[in-house]
Short mmCIF file of C-alpha atoms and ligand atoms in Angstrom, two decimals:
data_model
loop_
_atom_site.label_atom_id
_atom_site.label_comp_id
_atom_site.label_asym_id
_atom_site.label_seq_id
_atom_site.Cartn_x
_atom_site.Cartn_y
_atom_site.Cartn_z
CA UNK A 1 47.03 -5.91 -11.69
CA UNK A 2 44.36 -7.45 -9.23
CA UNK A 3 42.14 -5.07 -7.57
CA UNK A 4 41.31 -5.93 -4.10
CA UNK A 5 37.59 -6.73 -3.16
CA UNK A 6 35.59 -7.69 -0.55
CA UNK A 7 34.03 -10.67 -1.42
CA UNK A 8 34.47 -13.40 -3.83
CA UNK A 9 32.05 -16.46 -4.71
CA UNK A 10 34.11 -19.37 -6.52
CA UNK A 11 34.01 -22.54 -7.67
CA UNK A 12 29.60 -23.00 -8.39
CA UNK A 13 27.78 -22.74 -10.93
CA UNK A 14 26.73 -19.43 -11.50
CA UNK A 15 23.38 -19.01 -13.21
CA UNK A 16 23.54 -14.78 -14.06
CA UNK A 17 20.20 -13.85 -15.42
CA UNK A 18 21.93 -11.81 -17.40
CA UNK A 19 20.30 -10.70 -20.96
CA UNK A 20 22.37 -13.77 -22.68
CA UNK A 21 21.01 -15.97 -19.94
CA UNK A 22 24.81 -17.24 -19.53
CA UNK A 23 25.12 -19.96 -17.15
CA UNK A 24 29.08 -20.96 -16.07
CA UNK A 25 29.35 -24.46 -14.41
CA UNK A 26 32.65 -23.27 -12.71
CA UNK A 27 31.90 -19.41 -12.47
CA UNK A 28 32.71 -16.34 -9.61
CA UNK A 29 31.30 -13.94 -8.78
CA UNK A 30 33.12 -10.82 -7.30
CA UNK A 31 31.77 -8.12 -4.82
CA UNK A 32 33.33 -4.84 -3.62
CA UNK A 33 31.62 -2.47 -2.10
CA UNK A 34 27.32 -3.77 -2.16
CA UNK A 35 28.19 -4.03 -6.07
CA UNK A 36 29.22 -6.84 -7.94
CA UNK A 37 32.31 -5.83 -9.43
CA UNK A 38 33.12 -9.75 -11.68
CA UNK A 39 31.44 -12.03 -13.12
CA UNK A 40 33.46 -14.92 -14.92
CA UNK A 41 34.88 -18.44 -15.02
CA UNK A 42 36.26 -18.89 -11.68
CA UNK A 43 39.82 -19.12 -13.62
CA UNK A 44 39.66 -15.93 -14.86
CA UNK A 45 38.10 -13.74 -12.22
CA UNK A 46 40.64 -15.20 -9.77
CA UNK A 47 43.35 -14.02 -11.45
CA UNK A 48 42.02 -10.56 -11.46
CA UNK A 49 41.00 -10.23 -7.83
CA UNK A 50 42.50 -10.36 -4.12
CA UNK A 51 39.63 -11.13 -1.86
CA UNK A 52 38.91 -9.95 1.67
CA UNK A 53 36.66 -12.73 2.11
CA UNK A 54 36.16 -15.86 -0.09
CA UNK A 55 33.91 -18.40 -0.31
CA UNK A 56 33.52 -22.00 -1.63
CA UNK A 57 30.73 -22.41 -4.07
CA UNK A 58 31.57 -25.77 -5.08
CA UNK A 59 28.41 -28.38 -4.91
CA UNK A 60 26.19 -25.08 -5.31
CA UNK A 61 24.41 -22.79 -7.00
CA UNK A 62 24.74 -19.37 -6.71
CA UNK A 63 22.04 -16.88 -7.89
CA UNK A 64 21.17 -13.19 -8.04
CA UNK A 65 18.69 -13.26 -4.84
CA UNK A 66 15.20 -14.23 -5.66
CA UNK A 67 11.66 -11.48 -5.44
CA UNK A 68 8.65 -12.35 -3.90
CA UNK A 69 6.58 -10.01 -5.86
CA UNK A 70 3.12 -9.72 -4.59
CA UNK A 71 2.19 -10.66 -0.35
CA UNK A 72 0.23 -9.52 2.23
CA UNK A 73 1.74 -8.53 5.81
CA UNK A 74 -0.08 -9.40 9.04
CA UNK A 75 -0.87 -13.31 7.41
CA UNK A 76 2.38 -14.30 8.34
CA UNK A 77 1.42 -13.73 11.96
CA UNK A 78 -2.46 -15.52 10.93
CA UNK A 79 -0.41 -18.28 9.07
CA UNK A 80 -3.06 -21.62 8.50
CA UNK A 81 -5.22 -20.11 11.59
CA UNK A 82 -9.12 -20.60 9.51
CA UNK A 83 -7.58 -22.44 6.50
CA UNK A 84 -10.96 -24.50 6.96
CA UNK A 85 -13.61 -21.41 6.18
CA UNK A 86 -14.30 -20.33 3.00
CA UNK A 87 -12.05 -17.71 1.70
CA UNK A 88 -14.53 -14.89 1.67
CA UNK A 89 -15.00 -15.71 5.37
CA UNK A 90 -11.35 -16.12 5.93
CA UNK A 91 -10.51 -12.94 4.69
CA UNK A 92 -13.43 -11.14 6.08
CA UNK A 93 -12.02 -12.51 9.59
CA UNK A 94 -8.17 -11.96 9.53
CA UNK A 95 -9.44 -8.15 7.53
CA UNK A 96 -10.98 -7.45 10.42
CA UNK A 97 -8.58 -9.01 12.92
CA UNK A 98 -5.73 -6.02 11.18
CA UNK A 99 -8.08 -3.44 11.44
CA UNK A 100 -9.55 -3.72 14.82
CA UNK A 101 -6.95 -6.48 16.59
CA UNK A 102 -3.37 -5.20 15.53
CA UNK A 103 -0.89 -2.85 17.36
CA UNK A 104 2.57 -1.41 16.36
CA UNK A 105 3.86 -4.37 17.96
CA UNK A 106 1.74 -6.79 16.30
CA UNK A 107 2.74 -5.64 12.42
CA UNK A 108 6.74 -5.32 14.06
CA UNK A 109 6.53 -8.72 14.85
CA UNK A 110 5.23 -9.92 11.73
CA UNK A 111 7.55 -7.63 9.70
CA UNK A 112 10.82 -9.41 11.15
CA UNK A 113 9.51 -13.07 11.22
CA UNK A 114 7.93 -12.78 7.09
CA UNK A 115 11.56 -11.19 6.19
CA UNK A 116 13.52 -13.99 8.42
CA UNK A 117 11.17 -16.77 6.55
CA UNK A 118 11.65 -14.52 3.10
CA UNK A 119 15.87 -14.12 3.45
CA UNK A 120 15.98 -17.95 4.56
CA UNK A 121 14.55 -19.12 1.55
CA UNK A 122 16.99 -17.27 -0.70
CA UNK A 123 13.89 -14.05 -1.15
CA UNK A 124 15.80 -10.58 -0.69
CA UNK A 125 13.48 -8.50 -2.32
CA UNK A 126 9.59 -9.06 -1.00
CA UNK A 127 6.46 -6.98 -1.54
CA UNK A 128 3.97 -6.37 1.44
CA UNK A 129 0.85 -4.97 1.10
CA UNK A 130 -0.13 -4.06 4.67
CA UNK A 131 -3.06 -6.54 5.48
CA UNK A 132 -5.63 -7.81 3.31
CA UNK A 133 -6.24 -4.39 2.59
CA UNK A 134 -3.92 -1.59 3.62
CA UNK A 135 -4.17 -0.55 7.16
CA UNK A 136 -3.79 3.21 6.60
CA UNK A 137 -6.17 4.75 9.74
CA UNK A 138 -2.03 6.12 11.16
CA UNK A 139 1.19 5.59 9.69
CA UNK A 140 2.52 4.09 12.99
CA UNK A 141 1.72 0.61 11.26
CA UNK A 142 3.23 1.04 8.09
CA UNK A 143 5.80 2.08 9.91
CA UNK A 144 6.81 -0.12 12.74
CA UNK A 145 6.09 -2.84 9.95
CA UNK A 146 9.03 -1.37 7.61
CA UNK A 147 11.58 -0.95 10.42
CA UNK A 148 11.12 -4.20 11.65
CA UNK A 149 11.09 -5.68 8.04
CA UNK A 150 14.37 -3.90 7.52
CA UNK A 151 15.99 -4.98 10.75
CA UNK A 152 16.79 -8.15 8.82
CA UNK A 153 18.73 -7.04 6.04
CA UNK A 154 16.62 -7.97 2.70
CA UNK A 155 14.43 -5.49 0.50
CA UNK A 156 11.04 -4.24 1.50
CA UNK A 157 8.90 -2.71 -0.90
CA UNK A 158 5.48 -1.82 1.35
CA UNK A 159 2.56 -1.49 -0.06
CA UNK A 160 -0.03 1.15 1.30
CA UNK A 161 -3.26 3.04 0.11
CA UNK A 162 -7.26 3.15 0.84
CA UNK A 163 -9.07 0.41 1.58
CA UNK A 164 -11.96 -0.93 -0.27
CA UNK A 165 -15.34 1.90 -0.07
CA UNK A 166 -17.42 2.45 1.36
CA UNK A 167 -16.22 5.23 3.77
CA UNK A 168 -16.17 6.29 6.22
CA UNK A 169 -14.45 2.86 7.85
CA UNK A 170 -13.59 1.70 10.90
CA UNK A 171 -10.45 0.69 12.77
CA UNK A 172 -9.38 0.01 16.08
CA UNK A 173 -6.30 1.62 18.24
CA UNK A 174 -5.26 0.09 21.53
CA UNK A 175 -4.17 1.41 24.44
CA UNK A 176 -2.91 -1.21 26.79
CA UNK A 177 -6.23 -3.40 27.13
CA UNK A 178 -8.58 -0.62 25.57
CA UNK A 179 -9.76 -0.55 22.53
CA UNK A 180 -10.46 2.99 21.11
CA UNK A 181 -12.61 2.73 17.98
CA UNK A 182 -12.21 5.08 14.92
CA UNK A 183 -14.17 6.34 12.15
CA UNK A 184 -11.82 7.13 9.30
CA UNK A 185 -12.73 9.21 6.24
CA UNK A 186 -11.17 8.60 2.98
CA UNK A 187 -9.00 11.96 2.80
CA UNK A 188 -7.21 11.05 6.14
CA UNK A 189 -6.47 7.47 4.78
CA UNK A 190 -5.06 9.20 1.44
CA UNK A 191 -3.30 11.59 3.88
CA UNK A 192 -1.38 8.62 5.60
CA UNK A 193 -0.18 6.83 2.52
CA UNK A 194 1.39 9.64 1.32
CA UNK A 195 3.06 10.79 4.93
CA UNK A 196 3.88 6.45 4.37
CA UNK A 197 5.73 7.86 1.38
CA UNK A 198 7.34 10.36 2.48
CA UNK A 199 8.63 8.45 5.35
CA UNK A 200 9.67 4.92 3.94
CA UNK A 201 10.37 5.28 0.37
CA UNK A 202 14.38 4.93 0.19
CA UNK A 203 14.98 4.44 3.62
CA UNK A 204 17.18 2.27 5.27
CA UNK A 205 20.00 2.78 2.60
CA UNK A 206 17.37 2.29 -0.41
CA UNK A 207 16.20 -1.20 0.86
CA UNK A 208 13.05 -0.34 2.16
CA UNK A 209 11.03 1.15 -1.31
CA UNK A 210 6.97 2.18 -1.17
CA UNK A 211 3.72 0.91 -3.93
CA UNK A 212 0.64 2.79 -2.94
CA UNK A 213 -2.92 1.58 -4.37
CA UNK A 214 -6.33 0.88 -3.43
CA UNK A 215 -7.05 -2.78 -2.60
CA UNK A 216 -8.52 -3.25 -5.94
CA UNK A 217 -8.21 -1.98 -9.27
CA UNK A 218 -11.60 -0.25 -9.74
CA UNK A 219 -13.81 -2.07 -7.02
CA UNK A 220 -14.41 -5.50 -8.44
CA UNK A 221 -16.71 -4.38 -11.00
CA UNK A 222 -18.76 -7.02 -11.92
CA UNK A 223 -19.92 -8.00 -8.18
CA UNK A 224 -20.18 -4.15 -6.41
CA UNK A 225 -20.54 -1.41 -8.78
CA UNK A 226 -23.32 -2.93 -11.12
CA UNK A 227 -25.26 -2.89 -7.35
CA UNK A 228 -24.05 -0.10 -6.28
CA UNK A 229 -23.11 2.34 -8.96
CA UNK A 230 -21.77 5.26 -6.37
CA UNK A 231 -18.96 2.84 -5.54
CA UNK A 232 -18.33 3.81 -9.55
CA UNK A 233 -17.25 7.47 -8.15
CA UNK A 234 -15.22 6.57 -5.04
CA UNK A 235 -13.01 4.25 -7.94
CA UNK A 236 -12.35 7.14 -9.98
CA UNK A 237 -11.80 9.34 -7.54
CA UNK A 238 -9.11 6.63 -5.61
CA UNK A 239 -7.55 5.69 -8.74
CA UNK A 240 -6.67 9.61 -10.12
CA UNK A 241 -4.97 9.86 -6.78
CA UNK A 242 -3.10 7.19 -6.77
CA UNK A 243 -1.63 7.98 -9.91
CA UNK A 244 -1.30 11.30 -8.97
CA UNK A 245 0.75 9.94 -5.73
CA UNK A 246 2.57 7.62 -7.78
CA UNK A 247 3.68 10.13 -10.54
CA UNK A 248 4.49 12.81 -7.96
CA UNK A 249 7.27 10.52 -5.91
CA UNK A 250 8.13 7.97 -8.25
CA UNK A 251 6.43 5.28 -7.19
CA UNK A 252 4.66 2.53 -8.61
CA UNK A 253 0.93 1.42 -8.24
CA UNK A 254 0.32 -1.79 -6.90
CA UNK A 255 -3.39 -3.48 -6.51
CA UNK A 256 -5.42 -6.47 -6.84
CA UNK A 257 -7.42 -7.12 -10.25
CA UNK A 258 -8.99 -9.59 -12.05
CA UNK A 259 -11.52 -10.48 -15.26
CA UNK A 260 -13.31 -7.22 -16.51
CA UNK A 261 -11.66 -4.98 -14.18
CA UNK A 262 -9.05 -3.75 -16.72
CA UNK A 263 -11.17 -3.34 -19.28
CA UNK A 264 -13.12 -1.21 -17.23
CA UNK A 265 -10.22 0.97 -15.77
CA UNK A 266 -8.96 1.55 -18.97
CA UNK A 267 -12.76 2.61 -20.51
CA UNK A 268 -12.96 4.84 -17.07
CA UNK A 269 -9.38 6.17 -15.28
CA UNK A 270 -7.49 7.54 -18.21
CA UNK A 271 -3.82 7.50 -17.89
CA UNK A 272 -4.09 5.35 -14.79
CA UNK A 273 -2.31 2.13 -16.30
CA UNK A 274 0.83 2.33 -16.99
CA UNK A 275 4.67 0.38 -17.18
CA UNK A 276 4.67 1.46 -13.18
CA UNK A 277 1.84 -0.10 -12.44
CA UNK A 278 1.76 -4.05 -11.04
CA UNK A 279 -1.43 -6.03 -10.52
CA UNK A 280 -1.84 -9.00 -8.74
CA UNK A 281 -3.84 -12.39 -9.31
CA UNK A 282 -5.19 -11.49 -12.92
CA UNK A 283 -7.42 -14.27 -13.10
CA UNK A 284 -10.60 -14.37 -15.38
CA UNK A 285 -8.83 -12.14 -18.05
CA UNK A 286 -9.92 -11.40 -21.54
CA UNK A 287 -8.51 -11.26 -24.15
CA UNK A 288 -8.36 -7.93 -24.80
CA UNK A 289 -7.51 -7.55 -21.75
CA UNK A 290 -4.39 -9.52 -21.74
CA UNK A 291 -3.60 -6.99 -25.06
CA UNK A 292 -4.18 -4.08 -22.68
CA UNK A 293 -1.62 -5.28 -20.16
CA UNK A 294 0.78 -5.41 -23.65
CA UNK A 295 0.22 -2.64 -24.96
CA UNK A 296 -0.11 -0.67 -21.59
CA UNK A 297 3.15 -2.64 -20.52
CA UNK A 298 1.68 -2.98 -16.73
CA UNK A 299 3.31 -5.61 -14.91
CA UNK A 300 1.58 -9.43 -13.46
CA UNK A 301 1.92 -10.72 -10.25
CA UNK A 302 0.96 -14.11 -11.00
CA UNK A 303 -0.21 -16.34 -7.54
CA UNK A 304 -0.42 -19.43 -8.00
CA UNK A 305 -0.80 -20.64 -4.56
CA UNK A 306 -3.45 -18.60 -4.26
CA UNK A 307 -7.46 -20.05 -3.17
CA UNK A 308 -8.09 -17.54 -6.42
CA UNK A 309 -6.09 -20.07 -8.17
CA UNK A 310 -8.25 -22.58 -8.15
CA UNK A 311 -11.31 -21.38 -9.10
CA UNK A 312 -10.07 -18.83 -12.10
CA UNK A 313 -7.33 -18.76 -14.05
CA UNK A 314 -4.32 -16.55 -14.40
CA UNK A 315 -3.41 -16.85 -18.42
CA UNK A 316 0.04 -16.77 -17.59
CA UNK A 317 1.36 -18.29 -21.06
CA UNK A 318 -0.59 -16.21 -22.98
CA UNK A 319 0.77 -12.99 -21.41
CA UNK A 320 4.20 -14.35 -21.48
CA UNK A 321 3.70 -14.74 -25.66
CA UNK A 322 2.47 -11.71 -25.35
CA UNK A 323 5.15 -10.34 -23.80
CA UNK A 324 3.80 -9.65 -20.43
CA UNK A 325 6.20 -9.31 -17.33
CA UNK A 326 4.65 -11.45 -15.07
CA UNK A 327 6.29 -12.45 -11.31
CA UNK A 328 5.04 -15.56 -9.83
CA UNK A 329 4.96 -14.67 -6.23
CA UNK A 330 3.79 -16.14 -3.44
CA UNK A 331 0.99 -14.40 -1.81
CA UNK A 332 1.83 -14.63 1.53
CA UNK A 333 2.71 -17.39 4.12
CA UNK A 334 -1.34 -17.76 4.61
CA UNK A 335 -3.78 -19.30 4.56
CA UNK A 336 -1.86 -22.97 3.09
CA UNK A 337 1.40 -21.83 1.79
CA UNK A 338 4.75 -20.29 3.03
CA UNK A 339 7.41 -18.14 0.89
CA UNK A 340 8.78 -21.07 -0.65
CA UNK A 341 9.08 -19.63 -4.16
CA UNK A 342 10.89 -23.28 -5.37
CA UNK A 343 7.34 -24.80 -4.21
CA UNK A 344 5.48 -21.31 -5.77
CA UNK A 345 7.46 -22.10 -9.17
CA UNK A 346 6.38 -25.53 -9.62
CA UNK A 347 2.43 -24.71 -8.65
CA UNK A 348 2.52 -22.57 -11.22
CA UNK A 349 3.92 -24.77 -13.30
CA UNK A 350 1.07 -27.13 -13.02
CA UNK A 351 -1.94 -25.12 -12.86
CA UNK A 352 -1.35 -24.23 -16.38
CA UNK A 353 -0.24 -28.15 -17.40
CA UNK A 354 -3.34 -29.47 -15.98
CA UNK A 355 -5.13 -26.98 -18.14
CA UNK A 356 -3.56 -27.19 -21.37
CA UNK A 357 -2.86 -30.87 -20.61
CA UNK A 358 0.76 -30.38 -21.26
CA UNK A 359 3.92 -31.00 -19.08
CA UNK A 360 5.82 -28.83 -21.51
CA UNK A 361 4.12 -25.75 -20.87
CA UNK A 362 6.30 -22.79 -18.72
CA UNK A 363 9.76 -24.72 -19.32
CA UNK A 364 11.95 -23.85 -15.83
CA UNK A 365 13.96 -21.32 -17.45
CA UNK A 366 10.82 -18.90 -17.68
CA UNK A 367 9.74 -19.32 -14.10
CA UNK A 368 12.99 -18.95 -12.94
CA UNK A 369 12.96 -15.63 -14.30
CA UNK A 370 9.19 -14.79 -13.05
CA UNK A 371 11.34 -14.48 -10.22
CA UNK A 372 14.27 -12.70 -11.02
CA UNK A 373 15.18 -10.54 -13.54
CA UNK A 374 10.97 -11.01 -14.67
CA UNK A 375 10.04 -10.00 -11.19
CA UNK A 376 13.22 -7.58 -10.69
CA UNK A 377 11.22 -5.71 -13.68
CA UNK A 378 7.80 -6.10 -12.25
CA UNK A 379 8.54 -4.09 -9.31
CA UNK A 380 10.84 -1.18 -11.39
CA UNK A 381 14.47 -2.63 -10.04
CA UNK A 382 15.58 -4.54 -13.13
CA UNK A 383 18.00 -1.64 -13.19
CA UNK A 384 19.60 -2.62 -9.77
CA UNK A 385 19.06 -6.36 -8.80
CA UNK A 386 17.69 -9.49 -10.55
CA UNK A 387 20.60 -11.04 -12.16
CA UNK A 388 24.23 -11.20 -11.89
CA UNK A 389 26.42 -8.66 -13.79
CA UNK A 390 29.06 -6.02 -13.00
CA UNK A 391 27.39 -2.50 -11.58
CA UNK A 392 24.29 -4.15 -10.38
CA UNK A 393 23.75 -4.39 -6.25
CA UNK A 394 25.11 -7.59 -4.78
CA UNK A 395 22.20 -9.58 -3.73
CA UNK A 396 23.08 -13.23 -4.44
CA UNK A 397 22.07 -16.47 -3.17
CA UNK A 398 23.62 -19.97 -2.82
CA UNK A 399 21.74 -23.22 -3.30
CA UNK A 400 23.27 -26.55 -1.79
CA UNK A 401 22.91 -29.01 -4.31
CA UNK A 402 25.13 -31.97 -2.01
CA UNK A 403 22.01 -33.16 -1.03
CA UNK A 404 19.68 -36.71 -1.97
CA UNK A 405 16.86 -34.90 -3.62
CA UNK A 406 19.52 -32.59 -6.21
CA UNK A 407 22.52 -34.79 -7.10
CA UNK A 408 23.23 -35.93 -9.92
CA UNK A 409 24.04 -32.93 -11.49
CA UNK A 410 23.27 -33.57 -15.07
CA UNK A 411 20.54 -31.08 -15.48
CA UNK A 412 21.23 -28.60 -12.19
CA UNK A 413 18.85 -25.58 -13.81
CA UNK A 414 16.50 -28.02 -14.52
CA UNK A 415 17.13 -29.60 -10.44
CA UNK A 416 17.15 -25.91 -9.45
CA UNK A 417 13.19 -25.52 -10.49
CA UNK A 418 12.16 -28.69 -10.11
CA UNK A 419 13.58 -30.07 -6.87
CA UNK A 420 14.99 -27.52 -4.81
CA UNK A 421 13.19 -26.08 -1.72
CA UNK A 422 14.03 -23.33 0.30
CA UNK A 423 15.88 -24.61 3.06
CA UNK A 424 17.74 -25.58 -0.05
CA UNK A 425 19.51 -21.98 0.81
CA UNK A 426 22.92 -21.51 2.22
CA UNK A 427 23.99 -18.46 2.15
CA UNK A 428 22.31 -15.21 1.16
CA UNK A 429 23.84 -11.51 0.46
CA UNK A 430 22.42 -8.13 0.01
CA UNK A 431 24.45 -5.07 -1.12
CA UNK A 432 26.71 -7.46 -0.61
CA UNK A 433 26.86 -8.19 3.23
CA UNK A 434 26.47 -11.44 4.99
CA UNK A 435 22.39 -11.89 6.01
CA UNK A 436 22.57 -15.84 5.65
CA UNK A 437 25.40 -17.75 6.18
CA UNK A 438 25.70 -21.92 6.53
CA UNK A 439 21.62 -21.98 6.74
CA UNK A 440 21.54 -19.14 9.45
CA UNK A 441 20.63 -15.64 9.68
CA UNK A 442 22.96 -13.71 10.88
CA UNK A 443 21.26 -10.51 11.21
CA UNK A 444 19.17 -10.56 13.99
CA UNK A 445 18.67 -13.69 17.16
CA UNK A 446 16.06 -15.85 15.60
CA UNK A 447 14.86 -17.50 18.41
CA UNK A 448 14.03 -13.89 19.85
CA UNK A 449 12.55 -13.64 16.28
CA UNK A 450 9.87 -16.44 16.50
CA UNK A 451 9.33 -16.18 20.29
CA UNK A 452 8.12 -12.71 19.32
CA UNK A 453 5.78 -13.60 16.86
CA UNK A 454 4.50 -16.38 18.72
CA UNK A 455 3.49 -14.08 21.49
CA UNK A 456 2.00 -10.95 19.20
CA UNK A 457 0.04 -13.77 17.36
CA UNK A 458 -1.11 -15.20 20.17
CA UNK A 459 -1.88 -11.42 21.70
CA UNK A 460 -3.79 -11.07 18.41
CA UNK A 461 -5.60 -13.64 18.62
CA UNK A 462 -6.94 -12.86 22.03
CA UNK A 463 -7.91 -9.47 20.97
CA UNK A 464 -10.14 -10.48 18.24
CA UNK A 465 -11.34 -13.24 19.98
CA UNK A 466 -10.70 -15.61 17.63
CA UNK A 467 -9.33 -18.74 19.87
CA UNK A 468 -11.77 -21.04 18.40
CA UNK A 469 -10.24 -21.35 15.17
CA UNK A 470 -7.70 -23.32 16.72
CA UNK A 471 -10.49 -26.20 17.09
CA UNK A 472 -10.81 -29.00 14.54
CA UNK A 473 -14.13 -29.58 13.87
CA UNK A 474 -16.05 -32.10 12.86
CA UNK A 475 -15.08 -32.90 9.38
CA UNK A 476 -11.26 -32.84 10.06
CA UNK A 477 -10.53 -36.48 9.95
CA UNK A 478 -11.87 -39.18 7.33
CA UNK A 479 -13.75 -36.92 5.04
CA UNK A 480 -13.50 -35.80 1.45
CA UNK A 481 -13.89 -32.30 2.04
CA UNK A 482 -15.80 -31.91 -1.02
CA UNK A 483 -19.55 -31.33 1.61
CA UNK A 484 -17.79 -28.15 2.54
CA UNK A 485 -15.82 -26.41 4.59
CA UNK A 486 -14.92 -27.80 7.82
ZN1 LIG B 501 -3.32 -10.51 -2.64
#
């Protein structure tokens, strides 16, 4: 008996990422009502279904949708602006712009542009912290962002929570061209965080989700708490409040963490670290911290292209060997990168290969896991997506291999990780619905998204008074750059 199905993708190399990590040379995937109903050799699947729609996958690789488990909203409109500045200065400038020069329209434009870039690069699920540190003085910003991101059709996980102490903190709301600065108390920010969880988690047919968390696991311990011991109390209260929200709503905790912060959290924040905690960066970890991550099943988002990765190492191979779930992530499309996760996988490999002086470290298979099934585990949705298996949601990506940099297909999965770029993605489906077809997004008017982003970015830059950052400074051409920032 043949079953009628909505879609059959057939004839390509199917990289299932299932528990056996099956790779089918001439495979097919059948989709019905948003779910995968069959995965197998093309001849076998073809003989069991009658598709309403069929897609020829010959000379293509079929993959589960990629998952980018850590990035920042806001950065998408900032792009490379100020990329010549030292990291800390860049973070200060962008952070101020997000808190004082953005409107709901800025976040909406940022959300659509980021979602568009991500789906065009084969990313079907993307985590977004709402700013450098979350902008949670009012729920309108997060809601505008999430609504816009969802309109593109992919999955978005918005991460919100209180910004760093000391509180109260100042935020600016714009009404037309009037700036209205306001002092916001910690309790208000906490209330906005909860409001965003209640209004956004599970919205858009489950494609929008929320994570909660402050900006840092424990307020950078070495730098801050030691110089201002009163911050320890704030950090502990925040940890307690985030744990309460996470438990109450069944959402993940997501924040940044660096070496010594984990030891500190383990010692001072009882019951905080657990399998529903996703920590970004994790550079400079001690051996004990690697053991804590493994023991508590805490997830790691490795930001292989972040500036921090140049100065301090995230011990990815050691984490993998310890059994820790590691996602390789973009950490946003600024100041010096894009959302392209193919490129990010290679960055992750090279960082470790230089360190260990060993070109075999982090093989392509482990890298592919870190942006598919492993990343799905890292954000807690591995039961639904992350691999091509019957019963899972149909988030599919097709990568064109009939291109000069991808031919010959002698070792296609190696080539996928070592050679592919985001623009090799030709088709993307989320919940079985077409999002990208023949390399173009079909859910939104791409030109309109780009125009809106261009306009809103300029408005933000103007409100923040940052036009000067576009000027190429002295030392831009012909210098080594070793003397400092240019
Ligand atoms: Zn980050």
